[in-house]
Coordinates of C-alpha atoms in Angstrom, one line a residue:
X1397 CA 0.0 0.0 0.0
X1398 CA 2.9 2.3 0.7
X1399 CA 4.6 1.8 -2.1
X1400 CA 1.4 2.6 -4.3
X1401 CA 0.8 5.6 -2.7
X1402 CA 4.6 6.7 -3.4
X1403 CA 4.0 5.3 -6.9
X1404 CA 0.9 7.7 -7.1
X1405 CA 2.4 10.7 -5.5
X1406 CA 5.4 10.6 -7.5
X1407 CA 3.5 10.8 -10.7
X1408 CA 1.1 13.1 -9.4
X1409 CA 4.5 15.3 -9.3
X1410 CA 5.6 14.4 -12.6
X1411 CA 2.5 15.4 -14.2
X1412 CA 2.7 18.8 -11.7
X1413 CA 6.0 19.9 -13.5
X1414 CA 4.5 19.5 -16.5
X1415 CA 1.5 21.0 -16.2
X1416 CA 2.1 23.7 -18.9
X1417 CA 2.8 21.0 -21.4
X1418 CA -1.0 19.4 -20.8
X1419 CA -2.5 22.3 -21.2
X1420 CA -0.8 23.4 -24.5
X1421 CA -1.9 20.0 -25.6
X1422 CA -5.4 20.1 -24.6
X1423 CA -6.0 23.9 -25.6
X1424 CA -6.7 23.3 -28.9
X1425 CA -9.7 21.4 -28.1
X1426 CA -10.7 23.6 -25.4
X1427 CA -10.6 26.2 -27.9
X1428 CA -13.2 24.5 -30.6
X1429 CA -14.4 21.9 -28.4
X1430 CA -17.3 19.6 -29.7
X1431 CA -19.8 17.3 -28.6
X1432 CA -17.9 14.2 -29.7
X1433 CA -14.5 15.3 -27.7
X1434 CA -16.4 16.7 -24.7
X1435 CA -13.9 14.2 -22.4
X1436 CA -11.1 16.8 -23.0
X1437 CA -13.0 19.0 -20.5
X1438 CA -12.7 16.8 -17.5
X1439 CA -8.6 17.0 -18.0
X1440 CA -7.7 20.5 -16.6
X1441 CA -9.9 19.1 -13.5
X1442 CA -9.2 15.9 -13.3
X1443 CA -5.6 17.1 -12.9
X1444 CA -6.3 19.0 -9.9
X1445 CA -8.1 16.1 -8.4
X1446 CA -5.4 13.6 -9.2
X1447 CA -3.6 16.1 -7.3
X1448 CA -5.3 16.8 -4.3
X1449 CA -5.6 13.0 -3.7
X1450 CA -2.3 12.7 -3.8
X1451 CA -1.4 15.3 -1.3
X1452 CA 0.4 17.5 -3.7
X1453 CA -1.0 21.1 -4.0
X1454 CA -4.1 21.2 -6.6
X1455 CA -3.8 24.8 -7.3
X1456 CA -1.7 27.7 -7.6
X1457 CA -2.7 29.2 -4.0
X1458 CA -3.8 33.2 -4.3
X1459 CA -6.6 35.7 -2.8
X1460 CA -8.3 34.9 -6.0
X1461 CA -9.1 31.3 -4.7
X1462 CA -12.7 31.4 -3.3
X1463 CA -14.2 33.5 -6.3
X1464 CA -12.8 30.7 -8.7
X1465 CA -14.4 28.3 -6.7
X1466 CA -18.0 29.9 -6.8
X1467 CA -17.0 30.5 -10.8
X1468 CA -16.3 27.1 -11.4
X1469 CA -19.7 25.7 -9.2
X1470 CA -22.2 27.8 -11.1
X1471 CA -20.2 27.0 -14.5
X1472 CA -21.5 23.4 -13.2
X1473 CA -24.6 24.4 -11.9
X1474 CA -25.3 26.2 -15.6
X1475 CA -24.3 22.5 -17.0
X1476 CA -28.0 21.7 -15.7
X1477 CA -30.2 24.2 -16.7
X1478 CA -28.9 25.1 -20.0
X1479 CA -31.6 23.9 -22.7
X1480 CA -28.7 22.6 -24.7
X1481 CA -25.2 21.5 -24.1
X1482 CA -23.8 22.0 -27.4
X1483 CA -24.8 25.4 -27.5
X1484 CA -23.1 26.4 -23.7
X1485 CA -19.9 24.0 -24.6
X1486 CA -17.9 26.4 -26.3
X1487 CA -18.2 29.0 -23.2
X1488 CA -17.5 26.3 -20.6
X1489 CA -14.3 24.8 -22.6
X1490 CA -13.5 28.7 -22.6
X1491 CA -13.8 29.5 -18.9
X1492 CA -12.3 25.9 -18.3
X1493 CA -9.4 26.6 -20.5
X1494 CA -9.0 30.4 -18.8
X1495 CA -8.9 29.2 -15.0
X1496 CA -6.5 26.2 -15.9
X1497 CA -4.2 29.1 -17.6
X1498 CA -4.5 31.5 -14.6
X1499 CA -3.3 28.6 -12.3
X1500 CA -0.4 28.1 -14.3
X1501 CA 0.5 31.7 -14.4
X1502 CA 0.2 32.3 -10.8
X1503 CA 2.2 29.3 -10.5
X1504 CA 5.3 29.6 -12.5
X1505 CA 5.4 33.6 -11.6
X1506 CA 5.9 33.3 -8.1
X1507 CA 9.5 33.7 -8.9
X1508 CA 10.9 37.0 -10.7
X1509 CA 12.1 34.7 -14.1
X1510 CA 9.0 33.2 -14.2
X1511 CA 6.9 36.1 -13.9
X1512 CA 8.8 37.8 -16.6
X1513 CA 8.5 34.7 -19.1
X1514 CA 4.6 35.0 -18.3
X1515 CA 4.7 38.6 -18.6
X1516 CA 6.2 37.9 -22.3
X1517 CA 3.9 35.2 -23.1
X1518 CA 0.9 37.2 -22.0
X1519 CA 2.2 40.4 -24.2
X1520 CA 3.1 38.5 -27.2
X1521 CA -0.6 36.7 -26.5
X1522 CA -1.7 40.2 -27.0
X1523 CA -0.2 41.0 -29.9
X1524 CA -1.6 37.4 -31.7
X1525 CA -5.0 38.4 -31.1
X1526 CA -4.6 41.9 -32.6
X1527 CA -3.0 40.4 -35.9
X1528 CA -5.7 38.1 -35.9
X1529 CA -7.9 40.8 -34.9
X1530 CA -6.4 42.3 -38.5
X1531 CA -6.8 40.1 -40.6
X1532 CA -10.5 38.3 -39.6
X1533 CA -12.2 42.0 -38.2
X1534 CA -15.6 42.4 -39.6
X1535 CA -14.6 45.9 -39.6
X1536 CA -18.3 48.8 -38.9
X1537 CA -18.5 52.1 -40.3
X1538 CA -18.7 54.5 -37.7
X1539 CA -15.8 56.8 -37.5
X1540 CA -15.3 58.0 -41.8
X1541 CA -12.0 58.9 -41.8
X1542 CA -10.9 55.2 -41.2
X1543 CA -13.2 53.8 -43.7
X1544 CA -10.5 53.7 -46.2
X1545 CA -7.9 52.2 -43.6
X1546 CA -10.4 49.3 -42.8
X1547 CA -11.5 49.0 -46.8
X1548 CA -8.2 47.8 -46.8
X1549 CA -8.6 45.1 -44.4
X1550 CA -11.5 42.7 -45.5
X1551 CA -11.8 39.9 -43.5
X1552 CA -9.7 36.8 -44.6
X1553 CA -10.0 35.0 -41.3
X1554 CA -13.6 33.6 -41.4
X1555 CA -15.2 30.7 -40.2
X1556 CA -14.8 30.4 -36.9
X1557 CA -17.0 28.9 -35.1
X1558 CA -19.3 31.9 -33.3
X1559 CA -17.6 34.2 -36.3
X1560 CA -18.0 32.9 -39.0
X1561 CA -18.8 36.0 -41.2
X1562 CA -15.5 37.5 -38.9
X1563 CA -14.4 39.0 -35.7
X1564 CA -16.7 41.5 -33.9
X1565 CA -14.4 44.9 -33.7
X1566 CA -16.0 45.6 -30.4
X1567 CA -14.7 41.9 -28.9
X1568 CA -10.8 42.3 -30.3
X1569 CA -10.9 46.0 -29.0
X1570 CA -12.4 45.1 -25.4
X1571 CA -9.1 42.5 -25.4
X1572 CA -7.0 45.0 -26.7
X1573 CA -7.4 46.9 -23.9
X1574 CA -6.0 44.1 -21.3
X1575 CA -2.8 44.4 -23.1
X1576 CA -2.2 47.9 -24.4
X1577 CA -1.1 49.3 -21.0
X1578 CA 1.1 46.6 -20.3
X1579 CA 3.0 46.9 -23.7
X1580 CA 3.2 50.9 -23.1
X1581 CA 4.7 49.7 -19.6
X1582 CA 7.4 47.3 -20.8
X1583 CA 8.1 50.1 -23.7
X1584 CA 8.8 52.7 -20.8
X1585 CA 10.9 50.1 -18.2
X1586 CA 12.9 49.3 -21.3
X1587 CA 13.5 53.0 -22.2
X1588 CA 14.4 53.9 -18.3
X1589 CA 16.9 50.6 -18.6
X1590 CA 18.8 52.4 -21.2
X1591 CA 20.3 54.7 -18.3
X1592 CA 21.4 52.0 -15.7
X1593 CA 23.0 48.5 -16.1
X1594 CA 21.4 45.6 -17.0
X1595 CA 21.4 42.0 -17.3
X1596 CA 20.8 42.9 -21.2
X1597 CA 23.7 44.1 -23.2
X1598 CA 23.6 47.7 -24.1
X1599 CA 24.3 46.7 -27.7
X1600 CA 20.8 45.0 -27.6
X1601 CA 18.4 46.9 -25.2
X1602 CA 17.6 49.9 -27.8
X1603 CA 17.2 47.3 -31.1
X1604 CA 15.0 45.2 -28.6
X1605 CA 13.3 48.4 -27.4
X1606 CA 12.6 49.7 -30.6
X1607 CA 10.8 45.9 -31.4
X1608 CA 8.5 46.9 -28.1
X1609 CA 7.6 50.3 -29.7
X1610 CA 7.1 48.8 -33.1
X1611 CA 4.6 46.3 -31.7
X1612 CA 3.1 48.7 -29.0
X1613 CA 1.8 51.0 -32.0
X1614 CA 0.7 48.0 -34.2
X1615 CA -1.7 47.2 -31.1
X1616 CA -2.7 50.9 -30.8
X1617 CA -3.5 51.1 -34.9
X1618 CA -5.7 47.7 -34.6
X1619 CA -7.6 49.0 -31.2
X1620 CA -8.3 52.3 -33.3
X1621 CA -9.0 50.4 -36.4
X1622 CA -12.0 48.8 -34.7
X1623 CA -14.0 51.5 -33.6
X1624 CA -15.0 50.7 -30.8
X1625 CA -16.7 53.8 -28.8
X1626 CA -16.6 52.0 -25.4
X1627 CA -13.2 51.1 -25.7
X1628 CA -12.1 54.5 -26.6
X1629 CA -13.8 56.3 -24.0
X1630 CA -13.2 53.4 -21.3
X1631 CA -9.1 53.5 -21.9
X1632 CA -9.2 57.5 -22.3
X1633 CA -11.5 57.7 -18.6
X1634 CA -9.4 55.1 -16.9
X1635 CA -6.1 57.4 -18.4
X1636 CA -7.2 60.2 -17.2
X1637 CA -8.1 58.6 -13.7
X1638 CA -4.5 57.6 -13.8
X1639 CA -3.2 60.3 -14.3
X1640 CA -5.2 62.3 -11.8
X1641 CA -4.3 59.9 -9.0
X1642 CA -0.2 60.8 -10.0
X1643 CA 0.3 64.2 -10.6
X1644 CA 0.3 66.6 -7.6
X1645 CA -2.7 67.7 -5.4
X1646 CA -2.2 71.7 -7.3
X1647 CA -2.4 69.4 -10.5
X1648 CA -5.3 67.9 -9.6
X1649 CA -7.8 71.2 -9.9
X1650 CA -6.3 72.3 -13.1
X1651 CA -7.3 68.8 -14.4
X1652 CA -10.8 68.3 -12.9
X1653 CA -11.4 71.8 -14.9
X1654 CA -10.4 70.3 -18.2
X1655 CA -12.2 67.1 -17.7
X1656 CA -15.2 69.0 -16.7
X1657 CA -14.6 71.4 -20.1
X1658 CA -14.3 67.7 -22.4
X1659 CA -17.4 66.5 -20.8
X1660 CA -19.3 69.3 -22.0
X1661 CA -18.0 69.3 -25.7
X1662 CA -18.6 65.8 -26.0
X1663 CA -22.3 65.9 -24.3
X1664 CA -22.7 69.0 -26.9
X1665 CA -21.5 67.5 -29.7
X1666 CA -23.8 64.2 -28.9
X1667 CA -26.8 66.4 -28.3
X1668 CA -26.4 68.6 -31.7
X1669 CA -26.3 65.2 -33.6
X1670 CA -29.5 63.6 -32.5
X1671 CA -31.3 66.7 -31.8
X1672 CA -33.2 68.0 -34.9
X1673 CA -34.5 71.1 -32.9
X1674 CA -30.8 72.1 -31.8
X1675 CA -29.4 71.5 -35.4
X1676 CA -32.0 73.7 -37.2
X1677 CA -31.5 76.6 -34.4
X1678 CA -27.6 76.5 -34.7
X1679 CA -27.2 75.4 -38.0
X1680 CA -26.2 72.0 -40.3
X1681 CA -22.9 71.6 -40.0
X1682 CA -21.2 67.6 -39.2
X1683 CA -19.7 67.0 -36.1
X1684 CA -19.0 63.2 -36.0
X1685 CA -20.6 61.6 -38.1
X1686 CA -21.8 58.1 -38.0
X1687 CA -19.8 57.9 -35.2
X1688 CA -21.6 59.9 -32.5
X1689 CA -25.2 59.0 -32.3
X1690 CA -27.6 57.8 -29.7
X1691 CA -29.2 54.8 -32.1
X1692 CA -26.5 52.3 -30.5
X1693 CA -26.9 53.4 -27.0
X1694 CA -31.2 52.9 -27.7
X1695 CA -30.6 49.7 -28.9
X1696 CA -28.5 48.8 -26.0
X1697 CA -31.3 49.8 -23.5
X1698 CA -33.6 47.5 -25.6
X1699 CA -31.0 44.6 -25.1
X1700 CA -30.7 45.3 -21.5
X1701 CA -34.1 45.6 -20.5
X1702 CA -34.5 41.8 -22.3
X1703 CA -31.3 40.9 -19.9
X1704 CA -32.5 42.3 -16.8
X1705 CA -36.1 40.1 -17.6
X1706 CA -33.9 37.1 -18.2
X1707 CA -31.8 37.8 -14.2
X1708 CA -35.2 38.1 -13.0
X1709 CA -36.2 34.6 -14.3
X1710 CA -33.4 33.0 -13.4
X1711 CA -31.8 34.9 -10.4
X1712 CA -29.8 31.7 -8.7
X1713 CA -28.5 30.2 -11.8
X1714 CA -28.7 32.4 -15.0
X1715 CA -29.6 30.9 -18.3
X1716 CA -26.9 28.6 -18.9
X1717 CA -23.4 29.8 -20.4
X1718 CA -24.1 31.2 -24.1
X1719 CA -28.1 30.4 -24.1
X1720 CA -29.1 34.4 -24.0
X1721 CA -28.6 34.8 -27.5
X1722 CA -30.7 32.3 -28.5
X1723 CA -33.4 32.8 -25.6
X1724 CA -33.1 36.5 -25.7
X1725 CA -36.8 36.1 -27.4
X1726 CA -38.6 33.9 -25.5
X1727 CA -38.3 36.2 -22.8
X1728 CA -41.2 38.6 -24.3
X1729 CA -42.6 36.8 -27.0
X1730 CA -44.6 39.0 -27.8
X1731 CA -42.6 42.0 -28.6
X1732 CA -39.6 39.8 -30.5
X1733 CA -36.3 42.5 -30.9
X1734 CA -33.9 42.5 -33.3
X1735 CA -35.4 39.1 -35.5
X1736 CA -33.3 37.2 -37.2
X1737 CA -29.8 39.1 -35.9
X1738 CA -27.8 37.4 -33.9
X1739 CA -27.3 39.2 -30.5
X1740 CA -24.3 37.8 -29.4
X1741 CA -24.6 39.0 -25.5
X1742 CA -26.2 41.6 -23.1
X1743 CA -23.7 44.4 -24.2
X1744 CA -22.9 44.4 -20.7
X1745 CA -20.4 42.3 -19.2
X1746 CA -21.9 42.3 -15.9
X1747 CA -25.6 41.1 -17.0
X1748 CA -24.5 38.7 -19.1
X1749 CA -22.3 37.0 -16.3
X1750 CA -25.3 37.1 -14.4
X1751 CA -26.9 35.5 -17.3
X1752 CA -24.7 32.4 -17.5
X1753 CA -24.0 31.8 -14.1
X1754 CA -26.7 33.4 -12.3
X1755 CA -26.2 36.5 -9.5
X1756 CA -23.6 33.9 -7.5
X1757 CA -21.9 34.0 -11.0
X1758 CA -22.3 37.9 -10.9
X1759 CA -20.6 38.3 -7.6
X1760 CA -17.5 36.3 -7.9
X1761 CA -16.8 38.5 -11.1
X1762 CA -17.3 41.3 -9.4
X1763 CA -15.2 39.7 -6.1
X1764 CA -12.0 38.7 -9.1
X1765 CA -12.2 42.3 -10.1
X1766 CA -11.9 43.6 -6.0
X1767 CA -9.6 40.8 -4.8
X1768 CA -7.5 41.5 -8.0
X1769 CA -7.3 45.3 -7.2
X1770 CA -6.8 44.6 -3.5
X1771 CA -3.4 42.4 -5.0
X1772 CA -2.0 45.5 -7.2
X1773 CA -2.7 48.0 -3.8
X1774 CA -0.6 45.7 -1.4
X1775 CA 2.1 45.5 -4.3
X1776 CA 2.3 48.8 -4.5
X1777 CA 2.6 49.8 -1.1
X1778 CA 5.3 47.2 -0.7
X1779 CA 7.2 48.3 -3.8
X1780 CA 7.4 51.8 -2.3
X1781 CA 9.0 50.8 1.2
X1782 CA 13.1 51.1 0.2
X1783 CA 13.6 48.4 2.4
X1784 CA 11.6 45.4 0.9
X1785 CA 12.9 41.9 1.5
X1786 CA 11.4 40.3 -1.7
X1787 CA 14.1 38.5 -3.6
X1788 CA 16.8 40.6 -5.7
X1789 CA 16.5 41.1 -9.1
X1790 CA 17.9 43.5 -10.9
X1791 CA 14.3 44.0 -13.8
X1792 CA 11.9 43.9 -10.3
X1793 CA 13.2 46.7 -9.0
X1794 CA 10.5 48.5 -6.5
X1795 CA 10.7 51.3 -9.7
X1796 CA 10.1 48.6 -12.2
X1797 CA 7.0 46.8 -10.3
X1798 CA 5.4 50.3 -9.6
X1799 CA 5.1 50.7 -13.4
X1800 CA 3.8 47.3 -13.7
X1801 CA 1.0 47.4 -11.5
X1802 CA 0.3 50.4 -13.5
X1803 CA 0.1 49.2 -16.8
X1804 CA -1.7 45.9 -15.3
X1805 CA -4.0 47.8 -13.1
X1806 CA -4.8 50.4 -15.6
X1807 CA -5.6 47.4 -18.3
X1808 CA -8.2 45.6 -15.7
X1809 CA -9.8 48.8 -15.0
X1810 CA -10.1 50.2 -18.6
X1811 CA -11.5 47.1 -19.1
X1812 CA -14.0 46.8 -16.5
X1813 CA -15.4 50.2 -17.6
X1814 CA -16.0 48.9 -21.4
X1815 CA -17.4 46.4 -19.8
X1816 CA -20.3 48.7 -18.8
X1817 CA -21.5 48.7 -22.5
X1818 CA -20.1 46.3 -24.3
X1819 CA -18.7 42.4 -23.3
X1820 CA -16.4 39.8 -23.8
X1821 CA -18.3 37.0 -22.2
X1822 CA -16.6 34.3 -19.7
X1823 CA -15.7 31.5 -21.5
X1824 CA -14.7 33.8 -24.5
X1825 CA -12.0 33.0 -26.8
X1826 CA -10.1 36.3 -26.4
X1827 CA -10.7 36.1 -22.7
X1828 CA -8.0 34.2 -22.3
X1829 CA -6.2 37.6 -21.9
X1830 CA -7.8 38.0 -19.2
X1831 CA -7.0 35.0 -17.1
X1832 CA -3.4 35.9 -17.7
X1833 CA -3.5 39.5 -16.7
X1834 CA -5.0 37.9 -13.6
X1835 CA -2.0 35.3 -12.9
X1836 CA 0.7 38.0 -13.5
X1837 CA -1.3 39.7 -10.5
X1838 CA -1.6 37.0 -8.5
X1839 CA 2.7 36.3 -9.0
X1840 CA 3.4 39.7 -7.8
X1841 CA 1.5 39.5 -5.2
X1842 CA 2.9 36.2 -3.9
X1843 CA 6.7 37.6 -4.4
X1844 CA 5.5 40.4 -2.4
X1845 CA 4.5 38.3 0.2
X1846 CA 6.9 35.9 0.3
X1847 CA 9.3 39.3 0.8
X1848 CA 7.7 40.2 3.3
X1849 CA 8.5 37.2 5.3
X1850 CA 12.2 37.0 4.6
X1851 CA 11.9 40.7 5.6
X1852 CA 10.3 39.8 9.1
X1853 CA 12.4 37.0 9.5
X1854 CA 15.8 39.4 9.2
X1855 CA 14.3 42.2 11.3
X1856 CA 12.4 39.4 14.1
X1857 CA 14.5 36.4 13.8
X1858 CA 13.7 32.9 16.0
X1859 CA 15.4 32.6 19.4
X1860 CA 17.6 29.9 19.5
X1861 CA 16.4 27.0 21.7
X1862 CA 18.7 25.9 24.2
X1863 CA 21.0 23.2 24.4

């Protein structure tokens, strides 16, 4: 019995260590999963329970923990209400896939190295779904100087199961915007690296840096390329934010004034475009466009009156992952919206996690976004104390992690603003962003931590026991 037991714990380690190379293998049918491989779900789990039985740790250990866990019961409560399976597999491979790749982040980057190799996956992650984004965009009309930019671009990617005429905009742009502040970051630790040593030869940090700028403003073009007016304004709100919270307290006055002073143009220029009466007392005259209208925000409110009905129905369990779009109807059957288009969520991230996974669902969202938050505060705070014990490296300097936390904080909230009017549903391909962003939180925070213990072990060390 012993010997089976070591038998079974030492493989339960092998398969540990490689961990990264079973989920590279099983991604690809986590990311078009289909009815008649449906047993590659019950991998990423049934690692973690080989695990746990064998007394090795079954996940990577973080804040984060207990939200996962209601995630991952209401994504099997959903399993028995949805009406159909098939149609909620692809968003529960998705979400499956996501958690499996958060643990292994937050595992590997407990350590400085292995943070930064998951820092460079997660980036050049990024940059993969914005030249997909590129080349399989379903590109809309709304802002007409970049019509003949996006003429350009016809989709050639198409197909794809959920997009098969091509990519919404709004979708690549929301994933953009996980990623966008961390490229500006790396771009700016790389330039500030230029004026002290490094492990990097000096011969390659500018070519290298110049690669990071180069691919920082291909992201940029692709996020502008799509259009998307809730990704704009989220990034340019959660910028400004930023920037608020940074410069001085005299600062701070002179730039409440001007936000005040962009609020009112904007609300203007919105107001003259969908308001006959002011347009004939001020004159014609084009101001945006197709771009800046109040049809898309109406049709929203349609959509997320149908949403709200649907939370009501089902409060404790949603819908079932994915099912909204196809139920959206059934809801009011008597006043049908939008027949024969296929609305592909609530346009709200928010109601449509409540949607799949019912308010429970709702809250551990909205408990990853806090928790996650809470992780970048407490990294801060340590990074600014001259005296913290985390491990020495010369590219985690406090300097260095201060403008990560940045560029990752300011990438979760941007996002969690878009997610106000637009969505990139759990379980959604691009999403997979997200779950990374979330395990190079999760790794800072733990080499924070475990700092701070070396650090009270130097200053408060154990009395030695007597002979």
């Amino acid at each position: 019995m012993i010997v089976l037991t070591n038998r079974i714990s030492r493989s339960a380690r092998f398969l540990q260590r490689r961990r990264w190379l079973i989920l590279m293998l099983v991604a690809p049918f986590l990311f078009f999963p289909s009815p008649d491989i449906a047993l590659a779900l019950v991998i990423v789990p049934g690692l973690w329970i080989i695990f746990w039985l064998a007394g090795e740790q079954p996940f990577a250990r973080t804040p984060l923990n207990p939200a996962l866990l209601v995630l991952c019961l209401m994504m099997l409560v959903s399993l028995g209400v949805t009406y159909d399976v098939g149609v909620s597999l692809p968003k529960i491979a998705g979400l499956i896939l996501g958690i499996g790749v958060f643990d292994g982040f937050a595992s590997y980057a407990k350590s400085p190295r292995g943070w930064w190799l998951c820092f460079l996956v997660f980036l050049l992650a990024g940059l993969g779904v914005a030249v997909i984004g590129l080349l399989g965009t379903q590109w809309a009309i709304k802002f007409d100087a970049l019509v003949p930019f996006t003429y350009r671009f016809e989709p050639r990617i198409v197909g794809l199961p959920g997009a098969e005429k091509g990519i919404s905009p709004n979708e690549v742009a929301g994933a953009l915007l996980w990623v966008i502040p961390s490229w500006f970051a790396f771009w700016l630790i790389g330039l500030t690296q230029l004026k002290h040593q490094t492990p990097v030869p000096r011969r390659w940090l500018a070519p290298i840096n110049l690669l990071i700028g180069e691919a920082l403003l291909f992201v940029v073009l692709v996020f502008l390329l799509c259009q998307s007016r809730s990704a704009y304004l989220a990034l340019a709100v959660a910028t400004v934010l930023l920037v608020l919270w940074l410069v001085r307290h005299r600062s701070r006055l002179f730039a409440g004034i001007l936000i005040a002073i962009g609020i009112l143009l904007v609300t203007f220029a919105w107001r003259y475009e969908t308001d006959p009466l002011l347009r004939e007392a001020l004159g014609s005259f084009s101001i945006g466009g197709a771009s800046v209208s109040l049809d898309t925000f109406n049709g929203r409110a349609v959509v997320w009156s149908r949403a709200r009905m649907g939370i009501e129905k089902y409060p404790l369990t949603g819908m079932g992952m994915n099912t909204f779009r196809y139920l959206v109807n059934t809801l009011e059957p008597d006043d049908p919206i939008y027949v024969g288009r296929d609305i592909a969520h609530a346009h709200n991230e928010y109601f449509q996690a409540a949607l799949d996974l019912g308010i429970p669902g709702l809250l551990a969202l909205v408990g990853i976004y806090a928790i996650a938050f809470w992780m970048l505060r407490q990294v801060w705070r340590q990074a600014t104390w001259k005296s913290a014990g985390a491990p020495d490296s010369t590219w985690l300097t406090p300097r260095v992690t201060q403008v990560l936390v940045l560029g990752l904080g300011l990438g979760l909230f941007a996002h969690l603003l878009y997610g106000l009017t637009e969505a990139v549903a759990l379980g959604a391909k691009p999403g997979i962003l997200f779950w990374m962003l979330l395990g190079l939180v999760a790794g800072l925070y733990q080499q924070e931590e475990i700092g701070s213990r070396v650090l009270a072990n130097k200053n408060h060390p154990r009395p030695e026991l007597p002979g």
